[in-house]
Amino acid sequence: MSRTSTTHDPELTHRLSRRGMLGVAAGATAAALLGTSAAHPASAATPADAVATGRGRPVLPPGRLGIQLYSLRDKVSTLGFAPVFAELEKYGYDEVEFAGYTQGSAGPITLARLRRLARDHGLDPIGSHVGYYSDDPNAYTFAQNLTKVLDDAQALGLQHIGTASGPFRYGSTVDAWKRAAEEFNTYGAAAKARGMKFYQHNHSDEFSFAADQPDVRLYDVLLAETDPDLVYLEMDIFWAYAGQFRFSKRADGTPAPFEPLDYVLKQPHRYPLFHVKDGVSDPENPFGYRMVDVGDGDIDYQRFISGVTRLKGERLAHHWQTEHDNPTESFTFARRSSAYLHTLHEKC
């Protein structure tokens, strides 16, 4: 039995019923979105425009496809949340992850209104990124204004509240990361008291080695020193593979290979959220990849997502958020990424 099921999740059941009425359930979504539109024309044919074949069940679990709204920050600031949410509904998204709650030049909005807008378009506000710390005592960060951060998250009905800041506040030594981990445990306990999960989103540097103990990977310190019942991880899959490219050897040149998926398979309960971000392998790039729309790159998402969701009890326990840091055209990125992921099926 999955940890979460439509039977015991009325909100998910409602959203899936809405999706069915709108004709954007998995198969219909892919078929509809793979076609071009006058408003948002697709580029030339690419892997993201090709339907993935397979006889198994869809790789994407029902109701679990989201998007990090940072990818659409240009549209949010010029159009506002309502038109953006309307587009995401058309593209078959189920969830949104926030990167700020203002609309920029599109005008102010209340948290209550923002929550209603998302729900009106069948979108579940699943999480949000907030800064870890700042030198400004009034900054909107966990370290400076924990109560306000959690108040806002609760007002939006978020299940998760996290940071995309690395645990480098006190440096890159083992003790520095232990100190940061203690603070993360504090934030996690405060979030848990309100029915939410605190999480940290990685970039590639988290997979580097400790400055004082070059055999110790800092990410392993984070995992070991944070309480698994209080601190969760959102693996950014692109940046994890960039970390693999950058830090598969220690400073002395000895091999130190790792596989990002293995981290998840060992402790799947610690990874409720993922960023689904793609890249084309490029050894000349300092990160080893050039970021592209999901489906246009070399990261095997059929393997990665199904590897997690085929674990017993894990089918609906995770949330998959598409993201591109700087898409060429953000609506096109959102549409094509959803379409591609909806075509993926498990191998029999």
Short mmCIF file of N, CA and C in Angstrom, two decimals, residues 167-182 208-226:
data_model
loop_
_atom_site.label_atom_id
_atom_site.label_comp_id
_atom_site.label_asym_id
_atom_site.label_seq_id
_atom_site.Cartn_x
_atom_site.Cartn_y
_atom_site.Cartn_z
N PRO A 167 24.22 24.51 3.19
CA PRO A 167 24.57 24.64 4.61
C PRO A 167 25.99 25.18 4.82
N PHE A 168 26.34 26.24 4.11
CA PHE A 168 27.71 26.78 4.16
C PHE A 168 27.82 28.00 5.09
N ARG A 169 26.83 28.22 5.93
CA ARG A 169 26.81 29.43 6.74
C ARG A 169 28.08 29.59 7.56
N TYR A 170 28.62 28.50 8.08
CA TYR A 170 29.78 28.55 8.96
C TYR A 170 31.04 28.01 8.30
N GLY A 171 30.98 27.73 7.01
CA GLY A 171 32.15 27.26 6.30
C GLY A 171 31.95 25.87 5.72
N SER A 172 33.07 25.25 5.32
CA SER A 172 33.04 23.96 4.62
C SER A 172 33.72 22.84 5.39
N THR A 173 33.88 23.03 6.69
CA THR A 173 34.45 21.96 7.52
C THR A 173 33.33 21.06 8.03
N VAL A 174 33.72 19.92 8.55
CA VAL A 174 32.72 19.00 9.11
C VAL A 174 31.99 19.65 10.27
N ASP A 175 32.71 20.30 11.17
CA ASP A 175 32.06 20.95 12.30
C ASP A 175 31.14 22.09 11.86
N ALA A 176 31.52 22.79 10.81
CA ALA A 176 30.68 23.87 10.29
C ALA A 176 29.34 23.31 9.80
N TRP A 177 29.39 22.18 9.15
CA TRP A 177 28.15 21.58 8.65
C TRP A 177 27.34 20.94 9.78
N LYS A 178 28.01 20.46 10.80
CA LYS A 178 27.27 19.96 11.96
C LYS A 178 26.51 21.10 12.63
N ARG A 179 27.14 22.26 12.68
CA ARG A 179 26.48 23.43 13.28
C ARG A 179 25.27 23.85 12.45
N ALA A 180 25.42 23.87 11.12
CA ALA A 180 24.29 24.19 10.26
C ALA A 180 23.19 23.13 10.39
N ALA A 181 23.58 21.88 10.52
CA ALA A 181 22.60 20.80 10.67
C ALA A 181 21.78 20.99 11.94
N GLU A 182 22.40 21.46 13.01
CA GLU A 182 21.66 21.74 14.24
C GLU A 182 20.58 22.79 14.00
N SER A 208 30.64 18.28 -2.57
CA SER A 208 32.09 18.48 -2.45
C SER A 208 32.58 17.86 -1.14
N PHE A 209 33.88 17.94 -0.92
CA PHE A 209 34.50 17.33 0.24
C PHE A 209 34.83 18.37 1.30
N ALA A 210 34.82 17.95 2.55
CA ALA A 210 35.09 18.85 3.67
C ALA A 210 36.50 19.43 3.58
N ALA A 211 36.62 20.71 3.91
CA ALA A 211 37.92 21.38 3.82
C ALA A 211 38.94 20.79 4.78
N ASP A 212 38.47 20.29 5.93
CA ASP A 212 39.40 19.75 6.94
C ASP A 212 39.51 18.23 6.91
N GLN A 213 38.58 17.56 6.20
CA GLN A 213 38.61 16.10 6.10
C GLN A 213 38.30 15.72 4.65
N PRO A 214 39.30 15.72 3.79
CA PRO A 214 39.07 15.57 2.35
C PRO A 214 38.51 14.22 1.93
N ASP A 215 38.38 13.28 2.86
CA ASP A 215 37.74 12.01 2.54
C ASP A 215 36.23 12.03 2.83
N VAL A 216 35.76 13.11 3.41
CA VAL A 216 34.36 13.19 3.84
C VAL A 216 33.57 14.07 2.90
N ARG A 217 32.52 13.50 2.30
CA ARG A 217 31.64 14.29 1.43
C ARG A 217 30.67 15.07 2.30
N LEU A 218 30.54 16.37 2.03
CA LEU A 218 29.72 17.21 2.88
C LEU A 218 28.25 16.79 2.88
N TYR A 219 27.75 16.32 1.77
CA TYR A 219 26.35 15.88 1.70
C TYR A 219 26.10 14.74 2.69
N ASP A 220 27.09 13.88 2.88
CA ASP A 220 26.96 12.79 3.83
C ASP A 220 26.90 13.31 5.26
N VAL A 221 27.61 14.40 5.53
CA VAL A 221 27.54 15.03 6.85
C VAL A 221 26.13 15.55 7.09
N LEU A 222 25.56 16.21 6.09
CA LEU A 222 24.20 16.74 6.22
C LEU A 222 23.21 15.62 6.53
N LEU A 223 23.31 14.53 5.80
CA LEU A 223 22.40 13.41 6.02
C LEU A 223 22.57 12.81 7.41
N ALA A 224 23.81 12.69 7.85
CA ALA A 224 24.08 12.04 9.13
C ALA A 224 23.71 12.91 10.32
N GLU A 225 23.86 14.22 10.18
CA GLU A 225 23.71 15.11 11.33
C GLU A 225 22.33 15.74 11.46
N THR A 226 21.48 15.58 10.46
CA THR A 226 20.11 16.07 10.56
C THR A 226 19.19 14.92 10.96
#
